[in-house]
Coordinates of C-alpha atoms in Angstrom, one line a residue:
M1180 CA 79.9 54.6 109.5
K1181 CA 83.5 55.1 110.6
I1182 CA 84.8 54.3 107.2
T1183 CA 82.4 56.8 105.6
R1184 CA 83.3 59.5 108.1
R1185 CA 87.0 58.9 107.5
K1186 CA 86.4 59.1 103.8
W1187 CA 84.7 62.5 104.2
R1188 CA 87.6 63.8 106.3
Y1189 CA 90.1 62.7 103.6
Q1190 CA 88.0 64.5 101.0
L1191 CA 87.7 67.6 103.2
C1192 CA 91.5 67.8 103.7
A1193 CA 92.2 67.2 100.0
G1194 CA 89.7 69.8 98.9
F1195 CA 91.0 72.4 101.4
L1196 CA 94.6 71.7 100.2
I1197 CA 93.6 72.1 96.6
M1198 CA 91.9 75.4 97.4
C1199 CA 95.0 76.7 99.3
I1200 CA 97.3 75.8 96.4
L1201 CA 94.9 77.5 93.9
F1202 CA 94.8 80.6 96.0
T1203 CA 98.6 80.8 96.2
F1204 CA 99.0 80.0 92.5
S1205 CA 96.5 82.6 91.5
L1206 CA 98.2 85.4 93.4
L1207 CA 101.4 84.7 91.5
L1208 CA 99.8 85.0 88.1
P1209 CA 99.6 88.3 86.2
V1210 CA 96.3 90.0 86.6
D1211 CA 93.7 90.3 83.9
T1212 CA 94.9 87.1 82.1
I1213 CA 93.0 84.1 80.9
H1214 CA 94.7 82.0 83.6
H1215 CA 92.4 83.4 86.3
S1216 CA 89.4 82.6 84.2
I1217 CA 90.5 79.0 83.8
L1218 CA 91.4 78.7 87.5
S1219 CA 88.1 80.1 88.7
Q1220 CA 86.1 77.8 86.4
Y1221 CA 88.2 74.8 87.6
V1222 CA 87.5 75.6 91.2
S1223 CA 83.8 76.1 90.7
S1224 CA 83.4 72.8 88.7
K1225 CA 86.0 70.1 89.3
V1226 CA 86.8 70.9 93.0
T1227 CA 83.3 71.5 94.0
R1228 CA 82.0 68.3 92.4
S1229 CA 84.7 66.3 94.1
L1230 CA 83.8 67.8 97.5
F1231 CA 80.1 67.1 97.2
P1232 CA 79.8 63.7 95.5
R1233 CA 76.8 62.6 97.7
F1234 CA 74.7 65.7 97.0
E1235 CA 71.8 65.3 94.6
A1236 CA 72.3 66.6 91.1
N1237 CA 70.0 69.6 91.8
A1238 CA 72.0 70.6 94.8
V1239 CA 75.2 70.5 92.9
Y1240 CA 73.6 72.4 90.0
H1241 CA 72.5 75.2 92.4
L1242 CA 75.9 75.4 93.9
L1243 CA 77.6 75.7 90.5
N1244 CA 75.0 78.2 89.4
H1245 CA 75.0 80.5 92.4
S1246 CA 74.1 84.2 91.7
K1247 CA 77.8 85.0 91.4
P1248 CA 79.4 82.1 89.5
F1249 CA 81.6 84.2 87.2
I1250 CA 82.4 87.8 87.9
D1251 CA 83.6 90.3 85.3
F1252 CA 84.6 93.9 85.9
P1253 CA 84.7 95.8 82.5
G1254 CA 87.6 98.2 82.1
T1255 CA 85.5 101.2 82.8
I1256 CA 84.0 100.0 86.0
P1257 CA 86.2 100.1 89.1
P1258 CA 86.2 97.2 91.6
V1259 CA 83.8 97.7 94.5
L1260 CA 85.4 97.0 97.9
D1261 CA 83.7 96.7 101.2
E1262 CA 85.1 98.2 104.4
S1263 CA 87.4 95.2 105.0
G1264 CA 88.8 95.4 101.5
Y1265 CA 86.9 92.4 100.0
F1266 CA 85.4 92.5 96.5
V1267 CA 81.7 93.1 96.5
G1268 CA 80.8 92.0 93.1
K1269 CA 77.8 91.0 91.0
V1270 CA 77.3 89.3 87.7
I1271 CA 77.8 91.9 85.0
I1272 CA 76.5 90.7 81.6
D1273 CA 78.6 91.7 78.7
P1274 CA 76.4 94.4 77.0
V1275 CA 78.1 93.8 73.6
E1276 CA 77.3 90.1 73.5
F1277 CA 73.9 90.1 75.3
G1278 CA 72.5 93.5 76.0
E1279 CA 71.5 94.2 79.6
D1280 CA 67.8 94.8 79.0
Q1281 CA 67.4 91.7 76.9
A1282 CA 69.2 89.5 79.5
R1283 CA 67.1 91.0 82.3
E1284 CA 63.9 90.2 80.5
N1285 CA 65.0 86.7 79.3
P1286 CA 66.8 84.7 82.0
E1287 CA 67.0 81.8 79.6
I1288 CA 69.9 83.7 77.9
L1289 CA 71.9 82.8 81.0
T1290 CA 70.9 79.3 81.7
G1291 CA 69.1 78.1 78.6
K1292 CA 65.8 76.2 78.4
N1293 CA 67.3 73.0 79.7
G1294 CA 68.7 74.8 82.8
M1295 CA 72.3 74.4 81.7
R1296 CA 74.5 77.5 81.5
N1297 CA 75.3 78.7 78.0
K1298 CA 78.9 78.4 76.9
S1299 CA 78.8 82.0 75.6
T1300 CA 77.8 83.1 79.1
K1301 CA 80.8 81.5 80.5
R1302 CA 83.0 83.4 78.1
A1303 CA 81.4 86.7 79.0
M1304 CA 81.5 86.2 82.8
R1305 CA 85.0 85.4 83.8
A1306 CA 86.9 86.1 87.0
K1307 CA 89.7 88.4 86.0
S1308 CA 91.7 88.5 89.2
A1309 CA 92.7 86.6 92.3
E1310 CA 90.3 88.7 94.4
D1311 CA 87.4 87.6 92.2
L1312 CA 88.4 84.0 92.7
I1313 CA 88.3 84.5 96.5
D1314 CA 84.9 86.1 96.2
I1315 CA 83.6 83.1 94.2
I1316 CA 84.9 80.7 96.8
D1317 CA 83.4 82.8 99.6
S1318 CA 80.0 82.9 97.9
K1319 CA 79.9 79.1 97.3
I1320 CA 81.0 78.1 100.8
S1321 CA 78.4 80.5 102.3
Q1322 CA 75.7 78.5 100.5
I1323 CA 76.6 75.2 102.2
P1324 CA 74.0 75.5 105.0
L1325 CA 71.3 76.1 102.4
L1326 CA 72.4 73.1 100.4
V1327 CA 72.4 70.8 103.5
D1328 CA 68.9 72.0 104.4
A1329 CA 67.8 71.2 100.8
L1330 CA 68.8 67.6 101.1
P1331 CA 65.9 65.2 101.5
A1332 CA 67.3 63.6 104.6
P1333 CA 70.6 65.2 105.8
G1334 CA 72.5 63.0 108.1
P1335 CA 75.0 63.7 110.9
D1336 CA 77.9 63.4 108.4
D1337 CA 76.4 66.1 106.2
L1338 CA 75.9 68.5 109.1
N1339 CA 79.5 67.9 110.4
L1340 CA 80.9 68.5 106.9
A1341 CA 78.9 71.8 106.6
D1342 CA 80.3 72.8 110.0
D1343 CA 83.9 72.0 109.0
F1344 CA 83.6 74.0 105.8
L1345 CA 82.2 77.0 107.5
Q1346 CA 85.1 77.0 109.9
I1347 CA 87.5 76.8 107.0
H1348 CA 85.7 79.8 105.5
Q1349 CA 86.3 81.9 108.5
A1350 CA 90.0 80.8 108.7
L1351 CA 90.6 81.8 105.0
K1352 CA 89.4 85.4 105.6
P1353 CA 91.7 87.6 107.7
P1354 CA 90.3 89.0 110.9
P1355 CA 88.5 92.3 110.6
K1356 CA 90.6 95.5 111.1
K1357 CA 90.5 96.3 114.8
E1358 CA 92.4 99.6 114.5
T1359 CA 90.9 102.8 113.2
P1360 CA 92.2 103.4 109.6
V1361 CA 94.5 106.5 109.5
Q1362 CA 95.9 108.4 106.5
V1363 CA 99.2 110.1 107.2
L1364 CA 100.8 112.9 105.1
I1365 CA 104.4 114.0 105.6
V1366 CA 104.4 117.5 104.3
T1367 CA 107.9 119.1 103.9
N1368 CA 110.5 120.7 101.6
R1369 CA 113.0 119.0 99.4
R1370 CA 116.2 117.8 101.3
S1371 CA 114.6 118.2 104.7
G1372 CA 115.2 114.6 105.9
S1373 CA 111.9 113.3 104.6
S1374 CA 113.4 110.0 103.4
F1375 CA 114.5 109.1 106.9
M1376 CA 111.2 110.3 108.3
G1377 CA 109.2 108.4 105.7
Q1378 CA 110.9 105.1 106.7
I1379 CA 109.3 105.3 110.1
L1380 CA 106.0 104.8 108.3
N1381 CA 107.1 102.8 105.3
Q1382 CA 108.6 100.0 107.4
N1383 CA 105.3 99.4 109.2
P1384 CA 103.7 96.3 107.6
K1385 CA 100.2 97.8 108.2
V1386 CA 101.0 101.0 106.2
F1387 CA 100.6 101.3 102.4
F1388 CA 103.2 104.0 101.7
N1389 CA 103.4 106.2 98.7
F1390 CA 106.6 108.0 97.7
E1391 CA 106.2 111.4 96.2
P1392 CA 103.0 110.7 94.3
L1393 CA 102.4 114.4 93.6
K1394 CA 105.1 114.3 90.9
L1395 CA 102.4 112.8 88.6
L1396 CA 100.6 116.2 88.7
E1397 CA 103.6 117.9 87.2
K1398 CA 103.9 115.2 84.5
K1399 CA 100.2 115.3 83.7
P1400 CA 98.9 118.8 84.5
G1401 CA 95.2 119.3 84.2
V1402 CA 94.2 115.7 84.7
Y1403 CA 93.2 116.2 88.3
A1404 CA 91.3 119.2 89.7
N1405 CA 93.8 119.9 92.4
Q1406 CA 96.2 118.2 94.9
S1407 CA 93.5 117.7 97.4
A1408 CA 91.2 115.9 95.0
F1409 CA 94.1 113.7 93.8
L1410 CA 95.1 112.8 97.4
N1411 CA 91.5 112.0 98.3
L1412 CA 91.5 109.2 95.7
L1413 CA 95.0 108.1 96.7
L1414 CA 94.3 107.8 100.4
K1415 CA 91.1 105.8 99.7
C1416 CA 93.1 103.4 97.4
K1417 CA 90.9 104.3 94.4
F1418 CA 93.6 103.6 91.8
K1419 CA 91.0 102.5 89.2
Q1420 CA 89.8 106.1 89.2
M1421 CA 93.2 107.6 89.0
P1422 CA 94.4 108.1 85.4
F1423 CA 98.1 107.5 84.7
M1424 CA 98.8 106.5 88.4
M1425 CA 99.9 103.0 87.7
E1426 CA 101.8 104.0 84.6
F1427 CA 103.7 106.6 86.7
Y1428 CA 104.7 104.0 89.4
N1429 CA 105.6 101.4 86.7
K1430 CA 107.9 103.9 84.9
E1431 CA 109.4 105.9 87.8
R1432 CA 111.9 103.5 89.5
L1433 CA 112.7 105.8 92.4
H1434 CA 109.0 106.4 93.3
R1435 CA 108.1 102.7 93.2
C1436 CA 111.1 101.3 95.1
G1437 CA 110.5 104.0 97.7
S1438 CA 107.5 102.1 98.8
L1439 CA 107.8 98.8 100.6
A1440 CA 104.1 97.9 99.8
L1441 CA 104.6 98.4 96.1
T1442 CA 107.7 96.2 96.0
S1443 CA 106.5 93.4 98.2
P1444 CA 104.3 90.4 97.4
P1445 CA 101.7 90.2 95.9
L1446 CA 102.5 93.4 94.0
C1447 CA 106.0 92.4 93.4
T1448 CA 107.1 88.7 93.3
L1449 CA 110.8 89.4 92.7
G1450 CA 112.9 86.9 94.7
T1451 CA 115.7 89.4 95.6
P1452 CA 115.5 92.6 97.6
V1453 CA 114.2 95.4 95.5
N1454 CA 116.2 98.5 94.7
S1455 CA 116.1 101.2 92.0
S1456 CA 118.3 99.1 89.6
N1457 CA 116.1 96.0 89.5
V1458 CA 112.6 97.4 90.4
R1459 CA 111.6 97.1 86.8
Q1460 CA 111.7 93.3 87.2
C1461 CA 108.7 93.6 89.5
D1462 CA 105.3 92.7 88.2
K1463 CA 103.6 95.6 86.5
L1464 CA 101.0 97.3 88.7
H1465 CA 97.4 97.1 87.6
P1466 CA 94.7 99.5 89.0
S1467 CA 92.2 96.9 90.2
F1468 CA 94.7 94.5 91.8
T1469 CA 96.7 97.4 93.4
A1470 CA 93.5 98.9 94.8
S1471 CA 92.5 95.6 96.3
V1472 CA 95.9 95.1 97.9
C1473 CA 96.0 98.6 99.2
A1474 CA 92.6 98.2 100.8
R1475 CA 93.9 95.3 102.8
Y1476 CA 96.4 97.5 104.6
T1477 CA 95.1 99.2 107.8
H1478 CA 96.6 102.6 107.0
V1479 CA 97.8 104.7 104.0
A1480 CA 100.6 107.2 104.0
A1481 CA 102.4 109.5 101.6
K1482 CA 105.5 111.7 101.6
L1483 CA 105.0 115.0 99.9
I1484 CA 107.4 117.8 99.0
R1485 CA 105.2 119.6 96.5
V1486 CA 102.6 121.1 98.8
Y1487 CA 103.4 124.8 99.0
N1488 CA 100.8 125.7 101.6
I1489 CA 99.1 123.2 104.0
S1490 CA 96.0 125.4 103.9
S1491 CA 95.3 124.0 100.4
L1492 CA 94.6 120.6 102.1
Q1493 CA 91.7 121.9 104.1
D1494 CA 89.1 120.1 101.9
L1495 CA 91.0 116.9 102.3
L1496 CA 91.1 117.1 106.1
M1497 CA 87.3 117.7 106.2
A1498 CA 86.5 114.9 103.7
E1499 CA 84.2 112.1 104.8
N1500 CA 85.6 108.6 105.4
L1501 CA 89.1 109.9 105.9
N1502 CA 91.1 110.5 109.1
V1503 CA 94.0 112.5 107.8
K1504 CA 97.0 113.4 110.0
I1505 CA 99.6 115.9 108.8
L1506 CA 103.2 115.6 109.9
H1507 CA 104.8 118.9 109.1
L1508 CA 108.5 118.2 108.8
V1509 CA 110.9 121.2 109.1
R1510 CA 114.7 121.5 109.1
D1511 CA 117.3 124.3 109.5
P1512 CA 117.2 126.2 106.2
R1513 CA 121.0 126.3 106.2
G1514 CA 121.1 122.5 106.2
I1515 CA 118.4 122.3 103.5
L1516 CA 120.2 124.7 101.1
L1517 CA 123.6 123.2 101.6
S1518 CA 122.2 119.7 101.0
R1519 CA 120.5 120.8 97.8
S1520 CA 123.7 122.3 96.4
K1521 CA 125.6 119.1 97.1
A1522 CA 122.9 117.0 95.5
E1523 CA 123.0 119.2 92.4
K1524 CA 126.9 119.4 92.4
R1525 CA 127.1 123.2 92.6
N1526 CA 128.7 125.7 94.9
L1527 CA 126.6 127.7 97.4
E1528 CA 127.8 131.3 97.3
V1529 CA 126.6 134.7 98.4
G1530 CA 124.7 136.4 95.6
E1531 CA 121.4 137.1 94.0
S1532 CA 120.8 133.4 93.3
L1533 CA 121.2 132.5 97.0
D1534 CA 118.9 135.4 98.1
Q1535 CA 116.1 134.1 95.8
E1536 CA 116.4 130.5 96.8
A1537 CA 116.6 131.2 100.5
G1538 CA 113.8 133.8 100.3
Y1539 CA 111.4 131.4 98.5
L1540 CA 112.2 128.5 100.9
C1541 CA 111.8 130.5 104.0
R1542 CA 108.6 132.3 102.9
R1543 CA 107.1 128.8 102.3
M1544 CA 108.3 127.5 105.6
K1545 CA 107.0 130.6 107.5
S1546 CA 103.6 130.4 105.8
N1547 CA 103.1 126.8 107.1
V1548 CA 104.6 127.5 110.5
D1549 CA 102.3 130.5 111.0
L1550 CA 99.3 128.3 109.9
G1551 CA 100.2 125.7 112.5
N1552 CA 100.7 128.4 115.2
S1553 CA 97.3 129.9 114.5
H1554 CA 95.5 126.6 115.4
P1555 CA 92.5 126.8 112.9
Q1556 CA 89.7 124.6 114.0
W1557 CA 89.9 122.3 110.9
L1558 CA 93.5 121.6 111.7
N1559 CA 93.0 120.7 115.4
D1560 CA 94.2 117.2 116.3
H1561 CA 95.3 116.7 112.7
Y1562 CA 98.6 118.6 112.7
K1563 CA 101.9 118.0 114.3
R1564 CA 105.2 119.9 113.5
V1565 CA 108.3 117.9 113.8
R1566 CA 111.9 119.1 113.5
Y1567 CA 114.2 116.8 111.5
E1568 CA 117.0 117.4 114.0
D1569 CA 114.9 116.2 116.9
V1570 CA 114.0 112.9 115.1
A1571 CA 117.7 112.4 114.1
Y1572 CA 118.9 112.9 117.7
E1573 CA 116.3 110.5 119.3
P1574 CA 114.7 108.5 116.5
E1575 CA 113.1 105.8 118.7
R1576 CA 111.6 108.4 121.1
W1577 CA 110.2 110.5 118.2
A1578 CA 108.9 107.4 116.4
K1579 CA 106.8 106.8 119.5
E1580 CA 105.6 110.4 119.6
I1581 CA 104.6 110.3 115.9
Y1582 CA 102.7 107.0 116.2
K1583 CA 100.9 108.3 119.3
F1584 CA 99.9 111.5 117.5
A1585 CA 98.7 109.7 114.4
G1586 CA 96.9 107.0 116.3
L1587 CA 98.9 104.2 114.7
G1588 CA 99.3 102.3 118.0
S1589 CA 102.7 101.1 119.3
V1590 CA 105.8 101.3 117.1
P1591 CA 106.1 97.8 115.4
P1592 CA 109.4 95.8 115.8
E1593 CA 110.1 96.2 112.1
V1594 CA 110.3 100.0 112.5
L1595 CA 112.5 99.8 115.6
L1596 CA 114.8 97.3 113.8
W1597 CA 115.1 99.6 110.8
I1598 CA 116.0 102.5 113.0
R1599 CA 118.7 100.6 114.9
T1600 CA 120.1 99.1 111.8
N1601 CA 120.2 102.4 109.8
T1602 CA 121.8 104.8 112.3
Q1603 CA 125.6 105.3 112.3
G1604 CA 125.6 104.6 116.0
R1605 CA 125.6 100.8 115.3
L1606 CA 129.2 101.2 114.0
R1607 CA 130.4 102.0 117.5
S1608 CA 127.8 100.6 119.9
M1609 CA 124.1 100.0 120.3
D1610 CA 123.7 102.2 123.4
S1611 CA 121.2 105.0 123.2
Y1612 CA 123.8 107.7 123.7
S1613 CA 125.9 106.6 120.8
T1614 CA 123.0 106.4 118.5
S1615 CA 121.7 109.8 119.5
R1616 CA 125.1 111.4 119.2
N1617 CA 125.9 110.0 115.8
S1618 CA 122.5 110.9 114.4
K1619 CA 123.1 114.4 115.6
E1620 CA 126.4 114.6 113.7
T1621 CA 124.6 113.4 110.6
A1622 CA 121.8 116.0 111.0
E1623 CA 124.3 118.9 111.4
A1624 CA 127.1 117.7 109.2
W1625 CA 126.3 120.7 106.8
R1626 CA 128.2 122.9 109.3
Y1627 CA 131.6 121.5 108.1
N1628 CA 130.8 122.3 104.4
I1629 CA 129.2 125.7 104.5
T1630 CA 131.1 129.0 104.5
L1631 CA 130.5 131.5 107.2
P1632 CA 129.3 134.3 104.8
V1633 CA 126.7 131.9 103.3
A1634 CA 125.5 130.8 106.7
E1635 CA 125.2 134.4 107.9
R1636 CA 123.3 135.4 104.7
I1637 CA 120.8 132.6 105.0
S1638 CA 120.3 133.4 108.7
H1639 CA 119.6 137.0 107.8
I1640 CA 117.0 136.2 105.1
C1641 CA 115.4 133.5 107.2
K1642 CA 115.7 135.0 110.7
D1643 CA 112.0 135.1 111.4
V1644 CA 111.2 131.5 110.7
M1645 CA 114.5 130.4 112.2
S1646 CA 113.6 132.2 115.4
Q1647 CA 110.1 130.6 115.4
L1648 CA 111.7 127.1 115.1
N1649 CA 114.5 127.8 117.6
Y1650 CA 117.5 127.5 115.3
K1651 CA 120.5 129.5 116.6
Q1652 CA 122.4 132.2 114.6
V1653 CA 126.2 131.9 114.2
D1654 CA 128.6 134.8 114.7
N1655 CA 132.0 133.3 113.9
L1656 CA 133.7 130.3 112.3
K1657 CA 134.6 128.7 115.6
M1658 CA 130.9 128.6 116.7
L1659 CA 129.9 127.2 113.3
H1660 CA 132.4 124.4 113.5
D1661 CA 132.1 123.6 117.2
M1662 CA 130.0 120.4 117.0
T1663 CA 129.8 120.1 120.8
Q1664 CA 127.4 123.1 120.7
S1665 CA 124.2 122.3 118.8
L1666 CA 122.6 125.0 116.7
V1667 CA 119.2 123.6 117.6
K1668 CA 117.7 124.9 120.9

C-alpha cells in the first residue's frame, strides 16, 4: 500500500509539474497559432491519461470528452469573460464544416457511432489561446469528484488523489478580487503635467493604464458613436469589440510604451526595459488575449487630453457596471502655453496668435472648472480637481489624496518608489523638503523663459479662470523671476 501511495504521489507531482510548464510555455507563444491547439490536445490526452492510469476506460473516455474538450472562438465572436476575468466558453461547432442545426440534431457528428471523437471535429474545435487552455484544464479537474464517484469501488488512494487535485485546482486560480473595480480618467489639457500625473496610476501593478487612447478617434473618425461610447468599451476591456484599437497600439510607439501593462508580460515578453525605440519588438497585441489580460487587472485607467467638456462624459459616469472617477488636472495657463511653444520649437510672442491660443485654452478650462463648481448630481463623488503644481510640490501626499478619492486603497510601494526616484530632489537628498522644493522649481520653471509682456497678456485673457484656480498675477519682472515667491496661492 505504501509503495502504491508513493507511486501516486510521484505521478501527482510529475503531472502538476508538466501542467505548470505547459501553462508557462503557452503564455510565451503567439496567440491564435496552431501551437496552442497542439498544446491543448496534448494536455487533454497524454497528460490526463498518464495521471489516471487506474481509471476504467469509460472514466478516461468521459474525462477526455467533457462538454468543453476543445474551444474555438470564431473571429466575429468576442471572448466571454466572467467577473473574475476567466473565459466562460462553450463548444462552438464550425458552421462551415458541420452546420449548427445538423450537429444539434445529430450528436453522432461529434462522437461518431463508435463513441470516438471524429478527427474533423478536433480540427474544428481547437483552443486558440492560453486562456482557452486554462479553461480546459479547469473544466477537467472540476470533473474529478464525479469520476471518482463513478468508479466501481473507489479506494482511499482514489479519494486522496481527488482531494490533492482539487487543492491544486484552487492554487492555480488567483484569488478573487477583493477590491471594488474602479475606472479612473485623467482629464486635462496638453502640456499640463499629465505624464507625471499618469505615472501615479501607471506604476500601480493593479491598474491597466491606457495612454491617450482617444487619438484613435482622430485617426478613424466615424467608427465610434462618440467619446463616451468608445471609453465605455475601453474601460470594460472589450477590445474585441473595438475596431482598430489593437492596430493603433501596435503602430503608435508612444501610446503603447506609455502603458506599463501593454509593455509587460504576458503582452510583451521583451527581455529588456521597454522604451519608444524598441517597443516594436514587443509581441503584437491581439484583441482576445489583450482583453483577457486586461480583465485580470483590478482597475483600468486612461489619460485623456482630447475631452473638451467633461459634461460630454455624463452617459459614461451613469453607465451600469462602471465606477468611473474623474481626475480633472489643471495647470497655470502661462506654464501650459510656454511649455507648448518650447515643445513645438517656436517663440511665444504677444499678438493675434497668442490671443487665439490663450482664449481657446482658458475658455475650455473655465467651462470644466465651472462644471465642477456647480456640483451636478451625476458628478457627485466622481469628480476631483487637482492642480499640477500641488502634485509637483508634494507628490507623495497628493498620491495618497488621489488614491483615497478614487477608492484605490493605499498607495503601493511601486508608486512611491517611482515618485522618489523620478523627482530632482534625489540629486541632493531624499528628505521631504528637498523633494518638495525641487518639484516646485520644475513646476514653475517656465517663469525663467517667458517674457513679462507675454505673461501679462495671458493673465489678462485668462484672468477669470486664473482667479478661480488661485494663480497669482505678476506686475513686474522682479516678481516674475523671484522663485522664493510662488505664483500659486
